Amino acid sequence: MLPYFSGDFGNAASSTHVYGWRAAAAVDIAREQVGAALGAHPDQVIFTSGATESNNLAIVGTARARSRRGRHLITAATEHPSVLDPFRALAKQGYEITVLPVDAGGRIDPQQVAAAITDATTLVSVMAANNEIGTLNPIAEIGGRCRERGVVFHCDAAQAAGKVPLDFTSLPVDLLSVSAHKCYGPKGVGALCVAGRRVRPEPLFHGGGHEGGLRPGTLPVPQIVGMGRAFEIADRGRDEEARRLLRLHGRLWARLHDALGEAVFLNGDAEERLPGNLNVGFRGVDADALITALPDLALSSGSACASAEPGPSHVLKALGLRDDAIRSSLRIGLGRDTSEADVDRAGVRILEEVAKVSERGVVAPQPAPRA
Ligand SMILES: *Cc1c(COP(=O)(O)O)cnc(C)c1O
């Protein structure tokens, strides 16, 4: 990225001199790298400021582009705020919104998607992988149901990209959102893959003709270069890294479960999940107290994106967890820099603090987590 902050400072849209050409060539390479990692043609990749913008463009842009055909839109209860909030805004503008429930593991049933589609439905938006609980959705099946009815299918793949296989060309997905920083790239850049003209959303911004007119504005060349490289690296090591993370995930879960038995429970689907996500509840323990006692571990309750959201996580609520089970749940993220030694140390520290918190009487005997 560094050369494009200074020496190669050209504007990728300047077509009349070598400085612009060099910037444009760097953007072309990044577009190919991102496309290759997602199984998309480079021309299908539209750079944005991140998955939040990609989601807004896909959802609001499609609703507007198709408003003459119908004004019914479908999404799911566990979606990221950058999906749910655009839907809420559209509801205020008179669109009819269906929010689908999920099963106890957080999965969407394709049958329910099919049943919710009406003649007025123009868009379905369902995420590939959940950011709080790591649950993977049956995207191919859901997209298939949308195709049968001629409904545009948008998928927020910010968590899935670079972590699990995704092939935009063979999947029945029309619009796919991704973010660079979820793949160790820079913050403030992402992309929306657009399958073709047939499913083109209306642009949210109006200006120059950048990005096929879908997203005008001078391209942030250094960020785009960084995103391209991050996606290339993630794609190359994806399967091996997934196996490594699954091993660490299993090891940490085993440590906690061996020590605590039924006093610890797993949130999300046990099988269909991101390898690096472990969302667990410690029965009767206040998770925020635990997180505060462990500042050396990067733990969180809820999501970083919803930290402005007061009250219990909408994702855990959608799983049917009771409020006390939600309050005792926290999220542990395993990543590229996490070693086996880290996981062992984290397990020991968590168990120490759970024992301390329990001694202080914060623990009370609790019934099963689900209502
Ligand atoms: C992080 C995230 C986003 C938002 O991405 P930004 O690039 O930070 O705007 C959207 N959806 C999901 C599932 C995410 O995890």
PDB file of N, CA and C in Angstrom, residues 114-152:
ATOM      1  N   ALA A 114     -38.722 -19.420   0.901  1.00  0.00           N
ATOM      2  CA  ALA A 114     -39.626 -19.669  -0.225  1.00  0.00           C
ATOM      3  C   ALA A 114     -41.058 -19.316   0.156  1.00  0.00           C
ATOM      4  N   ALA A 115     -41.453 -19.699   1.384  1.00  0.00           N
ATOM      5  CA  ALA A 115     -42.839 -19.458   1.809  1.00  0.00           C
ATOM      6  C   ALA A 115     -43.124 -17.972   2.007  1.00  0.00           C
ATOM      7  N   ALA A 116     -42.081 -17.196   2.308  1.00  0.00           N
ATOM      8  CA  ALA A 116     -42.289 -15.760   2.576  1.00  0.00           C
ATOM      9  C   ALA A 116     -42.357 -14.933   1.294  1.00  0.00           C
ATOM     10  N   ILE A 117     -41.868 -15.495   0.182  1.00  0.00           N
ATOM     11  CA  ILE A 117     -41.843 -14.741  -1.088  1.00  0.00           C
ATOM     12  C   ILE A 117     -43.264 -14.585  -1.632  1.00  0.00           C
ATOM     13  N   THR A 118     -43.620 -13.351  -1.981  1.00  0.00           N
ATOM     14  CA  THR A 118     -44.923 -13.069  -2.595  1.00  0.00           C
ATOM     15  C   THR A 118     -44.673 -12.464  -3.986  1.00  0.00           C
ATOM     16  N   ASP A 119     -45.746 -12.162  -4.705  1.00  0.00           N
ATOM     17  CA  ASP A 119     -45.585 -11.548  -6.025  1.00  0.00           C
ATOM     18  C   ASP A 119     -44.987 -10.142  -5.921  1.00  0.00           C
ATOM     19  N   ALA A 120     -45.063  -9.557  -4.730  1.00  0.00           N
ATOM     20  CA  ALA A 120     -44.537  -8.190  -4.552  1.00  0.00           C
ATOM     21  C   ALA A 120     -43.091  -8.189  -4.061  1.00  0.00           C
ATOM     22  N   THR A 121     -42.519  -9.382  -3.813  1.00  0.00           N
ATOM     23  CA  THR A 121     -41.161  -9.446  -3.257  1.00  0.00           C
ATOM     24  C   THR A 121     -40.134  -9.126  -4.349  1.00  0.00           C
ATOM     25  N   THR A 122     -39.207  -8.221  -4.038  1.00  0.00           N
ATOM     26  CA  THR A 122     -38.155  -7.891  -5.014  1.00  0.00           C
ATOM     27  C   THR A 122     -36.770  -8.272  -4.526  1.00  0.00           C
ATOM     28  N   LEU A 123     -36.593  -8.438  -3.205  1.00  0.00           N
ATOM     29  CA  LEU A 123     -35.255  -8.675  -2.666  1.00  0.00           C
ATOM     30  C   LEU A 123     -35.303  -9.557  -1.425  1.00  0.00           C
ATOM     31  N   VAL A 124     -34.339 -10.497  -1.358  1.00  0.00           N
ATOM     32  CA  VAL A 124     -34.083 -11.267  -0.133  1.00  0.00           C
ATOM     33  C   VAL A 124     -32.638 -10.995   0.261  1.00  0.00           C
ATOM     34  N   SER A 125     -32.396 -10.700   1.540  1.00  0.00           N
ATOM     35  CA  SER A 125     -31.030 -10.483   2.017  1.00  0.00           C
ATOM     36  C   SER A 125     -30.763 -11.387   3.213  1.00  0.00           C
ATOM     37  N   VAL A 126     -29.841 -12.333   3.051  1.00  0.00           N
ATOM     38  CA  VAL A 126     -29.473 -13.262   4.127  1.00  0.00           C
ATOM     39  C   VAL A 126     -27.946 -13.380   4.153  1.00  0.00           C
ATOM     40  N   MET A 127     -27.374 -13.289   5.342  1.00  0.00           N
ATOM     41  CA  MET A 127     -25.911 -13.314   5.471  1.00  0.00           C
ATOM     42  C   MET A 127     -25.340 -14.728   5.275  1.00  0.00           C
ATOM     43  N   ALA A 128     -24.073 -14.800   4.848  1.00  0.00           N
ATOM     44  CA  ALA A 128     -23.426 -16.103   4.683  1.00  0.00           C
ATOM     45  C   ALA A 128     -22.989 -16.650   6.034  1.00  0.00           C
ATOM     46  N   ALA A 129     -22.378 -15.804   6.854  1.00  0.00           N
ATOM     47  CA  ALA A 129     -21.890 -16.237   8.171  1.00  0.00           C
ATOM     48  C   ALA A 129     -22.176 -15.140   9.177  1.00  0.00           C
ATOM     49  N   ASN A 130     -22.647 -15.536  10.356  1.00  0.00           N
ATOM     50  CA  ASN A 130     -22.997 -14.544  11.367  1.00  0.00           C
ATOM     51  C   ASN A 130     -21.765 -14.064  12.141  1.00  0.00           C
ATOM     52  N   ASN A 131     -21.721 -12.767  12.412  1.00  0.00           N
ATOM     53  CA  ASN A 131     -20.551 -12.179  13.062  1.00  0.00           C
ATOM     54  C   ASN A 131     -20.502 -12.437  14.566  1.00  0.00           C
ATOM     55  N   GLU A 132     -21.622 -12.743  15.198  1.00  0.00           N
ATOM     56  CA  GLU A 132     -21.591 -12.967  16.650  1.00  0.00           C
ATOM     57  C   GLU A 132     -21.463 -14.440  17.011  1.00  0.00           C
ATOM     58  N   ILE A 133     -22.149 -15.302  16.278  1.00  0.00           N
ATOM     59  CA  ILE A 133     -22.171 -16.719  16.654  1.00  0.00           C
ATOM     60  C   ILE A 133     -21.502 -17.611  15.610  1.00  0.00           C
ATOM     61  N   GLY A 134     -21.115 -17.051  14.465  1.00  0.00           N
ATOM     62  CA  GLY A 134     -20.364 -17.813  13.466  1.00  0.00           C
ATOM     63  C   GLY A 134     -21.187 -18.773  12.630  1.00  0.00           C
ATOM     64  N   THR A 135     -22.496 -18.812  12.844  1.00  0.00           N
ATOM     65  CA  THR A 135     -23.332 -19.770  12.110  1.00  0.00           C
ATOM     66  C   THR A 135     -23.329 -19.491  10.603  1.00  0.00           C
ATOM     67  N   LEU A 136     -23.186 -20.573   9.812  1.00  0.00           N
ATOM     68  CA  LEU A 136     -23.226 -20.464   8.347  1.00  0.00           C
ATOM     69  C   LEU A 136     -24.647 -20.767   7.872  1.00  0.00           C
ATOM     70  N   ASN A 137     -25.120 -19.993   6.914  1.00  0.00           N
ATOM     71  CA  ASN A 137     -26.449 -20.219   6.350  1.00  0.00           C
ATOM     72  C   ASN A 137     -26.369 -21.022   5.055  1.00  0.00           C
ATOM     73  N   PRO A 138     -27.439 -21.750   4.713  1.00  0.00           N
ATOM     74  CA  PRO A 138     -27.463 -22.508   3.447  1.00  0.00           C
ATOM     75  C   PRO A 138     -27.732 -21.565   2.267  1.00  0.00           C
ATOM     76  N   ILE A 139     -26.694 -20.828   1.904  1.00  0.00           N
ATOM     77  CA  ILE A 139     -26.819 -19.747   0.920  1.00  0.00           C
ATOM     78  C   ILE A 139     -27.249 -20.264  -0.465  1.00  0.00           C
ATOM     79  N   ALA A 140     -26.665 -21.384  -0.893  1.00  0.00           N
ATOM     80  CA  ALA A 140     -26.989 -21.901  -2.228  1.00  0.00           C
ATOM     81  C   ALA A 140     -28.472 -22.259  -2.306  1.00  0.00           C
ATOM     82  N   GLU A 141     -28.996 -22.897  -1.263  1.00  0.00           N
ATOM     83  CA  GLU A 141     -30.411 -23.294  -1.259  1.00  0.00           C
ATOM     84  C   GLU A 141     -31.322 -22.068  -1.208  1.00  0.00           C
ATOM     85  N   ILE A 142     -30.956 -21.093  -0.379  1.00  0.00           N
ATOM     86  CA  ILE A 142     -31.783 -19.877  -0.273  1.00  0.00           C
ATOM     87  C   ILE A 142     -31.775 -19.133  -1.607  1.00  0.00           C
ATOM     88  N   GLY A 143     -30.581 -19.005  -2.204  1.00  0.00           N
ATOM     89  CA  GLY A 143     -30.480 -18.322  -3.500  1.00  0.00           C
ATOM     90  C   GLY A 143     -31.282 -19.040  -4.579  1.00  0.00           C
ATOM     91  N   GLY A 144     -31.277 -20.387  -4.520  1.00  0.00           N
ATOM     92  CA  GLY A 144     -32.035 -21.180  -5.491  1.00  0.00           C
ATOM     93  C   GLY A 144     -33.519 -20.851  -5.422  1.00  0.00           C
ATOM     94  N   ARG A 145     -34.039 -20.708  -4.190  1.00  0.00           N
ATOM     95  CA  ARG A 145     -35.462 -20.373  -4.008  1.00  0.00           C
ATOM     96  C   ARG A 145     -35.765 -18.994  -4.576  1.00  0.00           C
ATOM     97  N   CYS A 146     -34.826 -18.068  -4.412  1.00  0.00           N
ATOM     98  CA  CYS A 146     -35.019 -16.706  -4.937  1.00  0.00           C
ATOM     99  C   CYS A 146     -35.023 -16.732  -6.471  1.00  0.00           C
ATOM    100  N   ARG A 147     -34.084 -17.478  -7.057  1.00  0.00           N
ATOM    101  CA  ARG A 147     -34.004 -17.569  -8.525  1.00  0.00           C
ATOM    102  C   ARG A 147     -35.315 -18.083  -9.112  1.00  0.00           C
ATOM    103  N   GLU A 148     -35.883 -19.123  -8.451  1.00  0.00           N
ATOM    104  CA  GLU A 148     -37.141 -19.716  -8.950  1.00  0.00           C
ATOM    105  C   GLU A 148     -38.237 -18.667  -9.071  1.00  0.00           C
ATOM    106  N   ARG A 149     -38.180 -17.660  -8.189  1.00  0.00           N
ATOM    107  CA  ARG A 149     -39.253 -16.653  -8.160  1.00  0.00           C
ATOM    108  C   ARG A 149     -38.826 -15.323  -8.770  1.00  0.00           C
ATOM    109  N   GLY A 150     -37.625 -15.264  -9.342  1.00  0.00           N
ATOM    110  CA  GLY A 150     -37.161 -14.024  -9.970  1.00  0.00           C
ATOM    111  C   GLY A 150     -36.892 -12.902  -8.980  1.00  0.00           C
ATOM    112  N   VAL A 151     -36.512 -13.288  -7.743  1.00  0.00           N
ATOM    113  CA  VAL A 151     -36.240 -12.301  -6.699  1.00  0.00           C
ATOM    114  C   VAL A 151     -34.728 -12.108  -6.581  1.00  0.00           C
ATOM    115  N   VAL A 152     -34.288 -10.869  -6.434  1.00  0.00           N
ATOM    116  CA  VAL A 152     -32.857 -10.592  -6.282  1.00  0.00           C
ATOM    117  C   VAL A 152     -32.400 -11.121  -4.917  1.00  0.00           C
TER     118      VAL A 152
END
